[in-house]
PDB file of C-alpha atoms in Angstrom:
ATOM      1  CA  UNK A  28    -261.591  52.872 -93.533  1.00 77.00           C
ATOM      2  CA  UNK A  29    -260.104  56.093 -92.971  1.00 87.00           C
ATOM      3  CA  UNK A  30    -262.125  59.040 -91.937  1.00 91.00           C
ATOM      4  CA  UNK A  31    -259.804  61.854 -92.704  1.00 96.00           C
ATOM      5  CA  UNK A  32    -256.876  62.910 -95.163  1.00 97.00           C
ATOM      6  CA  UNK A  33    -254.458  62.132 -91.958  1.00 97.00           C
ATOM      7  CA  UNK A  34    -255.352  58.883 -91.136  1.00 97.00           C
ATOM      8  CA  UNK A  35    -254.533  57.940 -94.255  1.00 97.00           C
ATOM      9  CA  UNK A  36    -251.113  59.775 -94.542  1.00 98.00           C
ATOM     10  CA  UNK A  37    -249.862  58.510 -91.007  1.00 97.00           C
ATOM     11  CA  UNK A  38    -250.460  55.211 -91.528  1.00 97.00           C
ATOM     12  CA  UNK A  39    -249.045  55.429 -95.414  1.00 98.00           C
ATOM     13  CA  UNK A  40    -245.868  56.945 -93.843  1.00 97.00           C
ATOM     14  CA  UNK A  41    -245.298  53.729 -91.350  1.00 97.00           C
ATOM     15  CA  UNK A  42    -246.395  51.161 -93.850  1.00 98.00           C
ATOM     16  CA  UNK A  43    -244.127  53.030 -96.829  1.00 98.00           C
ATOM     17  CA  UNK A  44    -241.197  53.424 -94.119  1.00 98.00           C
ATOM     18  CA  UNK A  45    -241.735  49.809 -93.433  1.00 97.00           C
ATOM     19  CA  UNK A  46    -241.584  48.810 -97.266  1.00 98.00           C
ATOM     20  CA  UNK A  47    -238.522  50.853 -97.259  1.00 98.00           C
ATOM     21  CA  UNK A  48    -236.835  48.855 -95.094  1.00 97.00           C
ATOM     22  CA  UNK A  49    -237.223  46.021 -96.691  1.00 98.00           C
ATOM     23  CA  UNK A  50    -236.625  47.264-100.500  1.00 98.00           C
ATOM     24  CA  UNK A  51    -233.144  48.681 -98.805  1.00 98.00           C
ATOM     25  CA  UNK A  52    -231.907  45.108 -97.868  1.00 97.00           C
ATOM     26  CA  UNK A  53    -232.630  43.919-101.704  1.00 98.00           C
ATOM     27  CA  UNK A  54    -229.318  42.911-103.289  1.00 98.00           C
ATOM     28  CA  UNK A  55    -228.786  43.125-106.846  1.00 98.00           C
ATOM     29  CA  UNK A  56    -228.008  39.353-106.781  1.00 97.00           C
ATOM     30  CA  UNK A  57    -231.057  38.835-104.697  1.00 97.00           C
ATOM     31  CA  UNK A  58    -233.288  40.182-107.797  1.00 97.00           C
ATOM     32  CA  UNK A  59    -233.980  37.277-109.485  1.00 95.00           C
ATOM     33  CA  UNK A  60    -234.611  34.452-106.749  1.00 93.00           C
ATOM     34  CA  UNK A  61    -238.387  33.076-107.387  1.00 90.00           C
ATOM     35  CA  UNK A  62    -240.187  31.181-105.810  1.00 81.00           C
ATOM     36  CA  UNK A  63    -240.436  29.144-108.826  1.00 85.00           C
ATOM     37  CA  UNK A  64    -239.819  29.229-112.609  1.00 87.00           C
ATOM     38  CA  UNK A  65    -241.759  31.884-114.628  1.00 84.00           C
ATOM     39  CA  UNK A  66    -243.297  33.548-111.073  1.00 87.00           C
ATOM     40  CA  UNK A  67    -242.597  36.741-109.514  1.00 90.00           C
ATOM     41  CA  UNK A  68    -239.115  37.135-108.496  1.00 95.00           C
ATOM     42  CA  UNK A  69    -237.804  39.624-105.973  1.00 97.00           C
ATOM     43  CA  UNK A  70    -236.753  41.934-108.209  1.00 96.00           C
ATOM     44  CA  UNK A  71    -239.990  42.048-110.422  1.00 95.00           C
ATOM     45  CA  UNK A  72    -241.891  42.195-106.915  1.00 96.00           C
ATOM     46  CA  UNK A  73    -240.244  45.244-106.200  1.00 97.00           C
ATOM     47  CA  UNK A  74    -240.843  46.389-108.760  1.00 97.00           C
ATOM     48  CA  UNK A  75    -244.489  45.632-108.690  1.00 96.00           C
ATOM     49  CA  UNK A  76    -244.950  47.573-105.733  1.00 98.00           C
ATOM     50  CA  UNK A  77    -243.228  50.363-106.704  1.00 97.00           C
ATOM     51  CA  UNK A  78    -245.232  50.948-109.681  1.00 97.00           C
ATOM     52  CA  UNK A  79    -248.658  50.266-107.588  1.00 97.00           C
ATOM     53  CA  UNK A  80    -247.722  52.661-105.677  1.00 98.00           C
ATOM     54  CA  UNK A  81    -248.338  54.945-108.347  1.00 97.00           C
ATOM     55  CA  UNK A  82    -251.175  52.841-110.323  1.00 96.00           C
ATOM     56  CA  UNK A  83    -253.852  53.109-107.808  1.00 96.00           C
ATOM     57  CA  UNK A  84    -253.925  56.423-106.703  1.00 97.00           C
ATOM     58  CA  UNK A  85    -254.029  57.054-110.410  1.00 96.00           C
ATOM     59  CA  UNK A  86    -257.637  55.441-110.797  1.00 95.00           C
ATOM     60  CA  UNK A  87    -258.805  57.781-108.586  1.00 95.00           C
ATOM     61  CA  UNK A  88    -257.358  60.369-110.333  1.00 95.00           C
ATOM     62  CA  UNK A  89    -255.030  61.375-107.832  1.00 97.00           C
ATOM     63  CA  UNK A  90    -252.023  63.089-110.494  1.00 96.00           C
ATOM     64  CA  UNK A  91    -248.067  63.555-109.809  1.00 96.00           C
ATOM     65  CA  UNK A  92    -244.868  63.155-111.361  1.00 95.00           C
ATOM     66  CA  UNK A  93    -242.963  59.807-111.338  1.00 93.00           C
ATOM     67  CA  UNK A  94    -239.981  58.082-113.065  1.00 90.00           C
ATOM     68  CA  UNK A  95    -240.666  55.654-115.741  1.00 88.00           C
ATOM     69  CA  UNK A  96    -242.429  52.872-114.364  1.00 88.00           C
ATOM     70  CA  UNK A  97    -243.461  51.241-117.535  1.00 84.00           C
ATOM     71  CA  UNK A  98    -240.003  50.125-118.444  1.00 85.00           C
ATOM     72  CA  UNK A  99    -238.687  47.028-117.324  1.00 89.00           C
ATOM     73  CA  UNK A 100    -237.353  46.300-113.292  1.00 92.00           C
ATOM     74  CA  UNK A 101    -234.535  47.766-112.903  1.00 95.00           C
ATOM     75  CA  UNK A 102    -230.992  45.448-112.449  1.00 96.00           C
ATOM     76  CA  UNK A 103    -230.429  47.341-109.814  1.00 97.00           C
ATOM     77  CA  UNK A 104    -231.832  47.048-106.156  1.00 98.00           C
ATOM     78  CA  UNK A 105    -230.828  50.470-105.220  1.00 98.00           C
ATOM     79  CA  UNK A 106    -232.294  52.120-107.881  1.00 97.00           C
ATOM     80  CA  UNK A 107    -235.467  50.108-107.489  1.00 97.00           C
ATOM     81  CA  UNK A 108    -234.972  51.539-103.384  1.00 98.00           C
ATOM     82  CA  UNK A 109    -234.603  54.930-104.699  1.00 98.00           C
ATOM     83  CA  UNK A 110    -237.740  55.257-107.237  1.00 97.00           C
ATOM     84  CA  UNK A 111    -239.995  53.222-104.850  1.00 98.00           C
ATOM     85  CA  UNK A 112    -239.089  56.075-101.767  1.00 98.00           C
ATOM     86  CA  UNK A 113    -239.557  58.806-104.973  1.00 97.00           C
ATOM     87  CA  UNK A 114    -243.036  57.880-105.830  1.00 98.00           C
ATOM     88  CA  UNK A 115    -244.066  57.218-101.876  1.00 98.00           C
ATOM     89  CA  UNK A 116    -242.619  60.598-101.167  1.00 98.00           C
ATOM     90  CA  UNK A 117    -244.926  61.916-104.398  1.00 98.00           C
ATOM     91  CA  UNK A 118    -248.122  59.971-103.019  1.00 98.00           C
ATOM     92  CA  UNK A 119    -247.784  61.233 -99.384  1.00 98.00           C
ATOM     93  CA  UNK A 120    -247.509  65.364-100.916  1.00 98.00           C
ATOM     94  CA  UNK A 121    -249.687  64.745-104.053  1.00 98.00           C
ATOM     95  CA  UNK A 122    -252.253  62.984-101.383  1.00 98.00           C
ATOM     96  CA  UNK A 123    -252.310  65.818 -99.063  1.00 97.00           C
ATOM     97  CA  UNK A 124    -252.774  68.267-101.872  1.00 97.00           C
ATOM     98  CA  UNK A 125    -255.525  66.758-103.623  1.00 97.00           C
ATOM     99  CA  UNK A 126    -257.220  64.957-101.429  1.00 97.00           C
ATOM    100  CA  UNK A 127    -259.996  66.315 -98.428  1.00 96.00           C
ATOM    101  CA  UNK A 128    -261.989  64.641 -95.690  1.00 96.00           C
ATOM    102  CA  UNK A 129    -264.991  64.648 -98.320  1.00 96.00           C
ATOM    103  CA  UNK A 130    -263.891  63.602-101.546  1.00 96.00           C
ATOM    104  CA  UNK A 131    -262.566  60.291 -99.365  1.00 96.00           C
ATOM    105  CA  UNK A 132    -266.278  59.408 -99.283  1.00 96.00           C
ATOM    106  CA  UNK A 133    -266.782  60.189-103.058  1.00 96.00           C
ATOM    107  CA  UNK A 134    -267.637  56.835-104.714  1.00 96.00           C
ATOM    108  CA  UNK A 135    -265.171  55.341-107.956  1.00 96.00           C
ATOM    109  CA  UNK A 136    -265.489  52.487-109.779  1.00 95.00           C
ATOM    110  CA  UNK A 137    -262.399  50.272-109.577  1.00 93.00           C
ATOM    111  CA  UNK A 138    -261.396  47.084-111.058  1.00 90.00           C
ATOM    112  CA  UNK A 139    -265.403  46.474-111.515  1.00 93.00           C
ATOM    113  CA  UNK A 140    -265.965  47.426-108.159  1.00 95.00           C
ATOM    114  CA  UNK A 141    -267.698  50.959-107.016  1.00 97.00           C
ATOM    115  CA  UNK A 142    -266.311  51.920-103.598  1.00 96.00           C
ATOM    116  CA  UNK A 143    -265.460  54.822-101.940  1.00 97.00           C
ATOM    117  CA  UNK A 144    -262.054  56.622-102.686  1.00 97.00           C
ATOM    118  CA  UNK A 145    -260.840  55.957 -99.015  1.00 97.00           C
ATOM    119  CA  UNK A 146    -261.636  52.295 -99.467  1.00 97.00           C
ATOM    120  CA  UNK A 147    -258.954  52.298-102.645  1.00 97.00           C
ATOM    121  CA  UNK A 148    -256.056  53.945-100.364  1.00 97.00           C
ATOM    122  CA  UNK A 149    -256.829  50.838 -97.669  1.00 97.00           C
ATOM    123  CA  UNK A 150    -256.690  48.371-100.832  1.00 97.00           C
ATOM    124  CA  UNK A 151    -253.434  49.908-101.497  1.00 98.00           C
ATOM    125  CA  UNK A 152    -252.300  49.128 -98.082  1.00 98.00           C
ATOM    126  CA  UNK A 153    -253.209  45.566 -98.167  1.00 98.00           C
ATOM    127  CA  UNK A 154    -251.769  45.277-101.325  1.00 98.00           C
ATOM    128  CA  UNK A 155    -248.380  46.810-100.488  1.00 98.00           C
ATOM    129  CA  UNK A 156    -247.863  44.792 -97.163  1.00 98.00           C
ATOM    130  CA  UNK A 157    -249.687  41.221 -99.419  1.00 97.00           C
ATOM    131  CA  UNK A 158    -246.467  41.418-101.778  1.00 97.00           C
ATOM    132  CA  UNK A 159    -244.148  42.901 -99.061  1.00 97.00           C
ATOM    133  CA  UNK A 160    -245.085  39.286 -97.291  1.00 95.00           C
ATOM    134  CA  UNK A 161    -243.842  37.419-100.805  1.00 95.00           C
ATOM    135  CA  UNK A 162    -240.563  39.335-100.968  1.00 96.00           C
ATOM    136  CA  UNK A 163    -239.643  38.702 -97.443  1.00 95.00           C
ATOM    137  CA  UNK A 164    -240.289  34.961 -97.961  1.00 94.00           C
ATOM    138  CA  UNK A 165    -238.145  35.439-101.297  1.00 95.00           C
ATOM    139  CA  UNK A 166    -235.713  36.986 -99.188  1.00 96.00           C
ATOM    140  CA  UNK A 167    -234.912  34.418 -96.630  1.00 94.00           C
ATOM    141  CA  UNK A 168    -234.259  32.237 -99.722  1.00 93.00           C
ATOM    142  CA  UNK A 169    -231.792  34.454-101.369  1.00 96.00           C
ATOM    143  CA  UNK A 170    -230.101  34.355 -97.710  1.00 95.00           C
ATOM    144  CA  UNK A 171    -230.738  38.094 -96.861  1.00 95.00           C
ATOM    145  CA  UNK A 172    -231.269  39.073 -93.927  1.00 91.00           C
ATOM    146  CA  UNK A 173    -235.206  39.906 -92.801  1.00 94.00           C
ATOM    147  CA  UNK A 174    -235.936  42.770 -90.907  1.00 94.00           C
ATOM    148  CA  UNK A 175    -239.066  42.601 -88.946  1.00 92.00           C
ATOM    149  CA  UNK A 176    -241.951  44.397 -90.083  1.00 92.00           C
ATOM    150  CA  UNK A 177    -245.364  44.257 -87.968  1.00 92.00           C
ATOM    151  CA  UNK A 178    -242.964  42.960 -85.344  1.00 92.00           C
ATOM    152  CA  UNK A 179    -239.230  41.357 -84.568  1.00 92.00           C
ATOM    153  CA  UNK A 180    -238.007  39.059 -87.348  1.00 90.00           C
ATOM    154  CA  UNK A 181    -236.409  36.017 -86.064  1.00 88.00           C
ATOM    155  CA  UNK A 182    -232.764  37.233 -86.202  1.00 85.00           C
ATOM    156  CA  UNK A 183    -233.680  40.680 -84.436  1.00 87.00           C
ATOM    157  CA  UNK A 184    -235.821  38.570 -81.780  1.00 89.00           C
ATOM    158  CA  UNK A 185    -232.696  36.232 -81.217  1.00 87.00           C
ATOM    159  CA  UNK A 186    -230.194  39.463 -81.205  1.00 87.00           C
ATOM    160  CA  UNK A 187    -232.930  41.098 -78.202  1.00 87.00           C
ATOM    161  CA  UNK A 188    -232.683  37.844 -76.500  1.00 88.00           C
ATOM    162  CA  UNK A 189    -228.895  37.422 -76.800  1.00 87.00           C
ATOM    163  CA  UNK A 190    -228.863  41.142 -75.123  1.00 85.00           C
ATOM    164  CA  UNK A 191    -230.843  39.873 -72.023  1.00 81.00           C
ATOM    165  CA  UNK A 192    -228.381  37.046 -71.215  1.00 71.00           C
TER     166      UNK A 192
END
């Protein structure tokens, strides 16, 4: 749970940088490998974060400007790069604005559930890095390279080793 306005921020700023990362490696090619027929594919993953990104601070009524994120995923893997870094850029200011130590602790109901506000920003953490887990498995498949996230990916753990030798 977070206890104040910058817990929240400082750990939204590494997890967003760290979704960045990954969103920046995205080919345009790369946007529609699945996992299999009819589920989510990179590109509507991306997408998917990028618009929840939005969607639950929204619930909590938590208000700033974004691009369209009702239309369909964009074809484009840098655009989807750009918007995503847009609206986590919007979050981070709109959060600091809006949001104090005490209205973290103010109860909402959300998707059936009543919990505090602070409680829907950690839910939008989990959620972020859940589907940041898919696209880097979706990734590997499409051949791109992986960066590490919580920790070395296998190529930049083999590069660190090559470095010792």
């Amino acid at each position: 749970m977070f206890t104040s306005v910058n817990d929240f921020l400082n750990e939204w700023k590494h997890e967003a940088a760290v979704t960045q990362k990954v969103l920046d490696l995205l080919t345009d090619e790369s946007l529609n490998q699945e996992v299999s027929p009819g589920l989510y594919s990179i590109g509507s993953l991306a997408w998917h974060i990028t618009g929840a990104t939005y969607y639950f601070p929204s619930q909590v009524g938590i208000k700033f400007e974004i691009p369209d994120l009702q239309k369909e995923a964009p074809k484009s893997a840098a655009e989807i790069s750009e918007i995503y870094k847009t609206v986590s850029q919007r979050l981070t200011q709109a959060f600091s604005e809006q949001v104090s130590d005490e209205k973290l602790n103010k109860m909402v109901n959300l998707f059936g559930m009543d919990m505090p506000i602070q409680a829907v920003f950690r839910l939008l953490i989990q959620h972020q890095a859940h589907h940041r887990g898919q696209l880097t498995v979706l990734m590997r498949q499409a051949d791109l390279k992986v960066p590490g996230v919580y920790g070395p990916s296998k190529e930049e753990w083999e590069a660190m080793n090559a470095q010792k030798n």
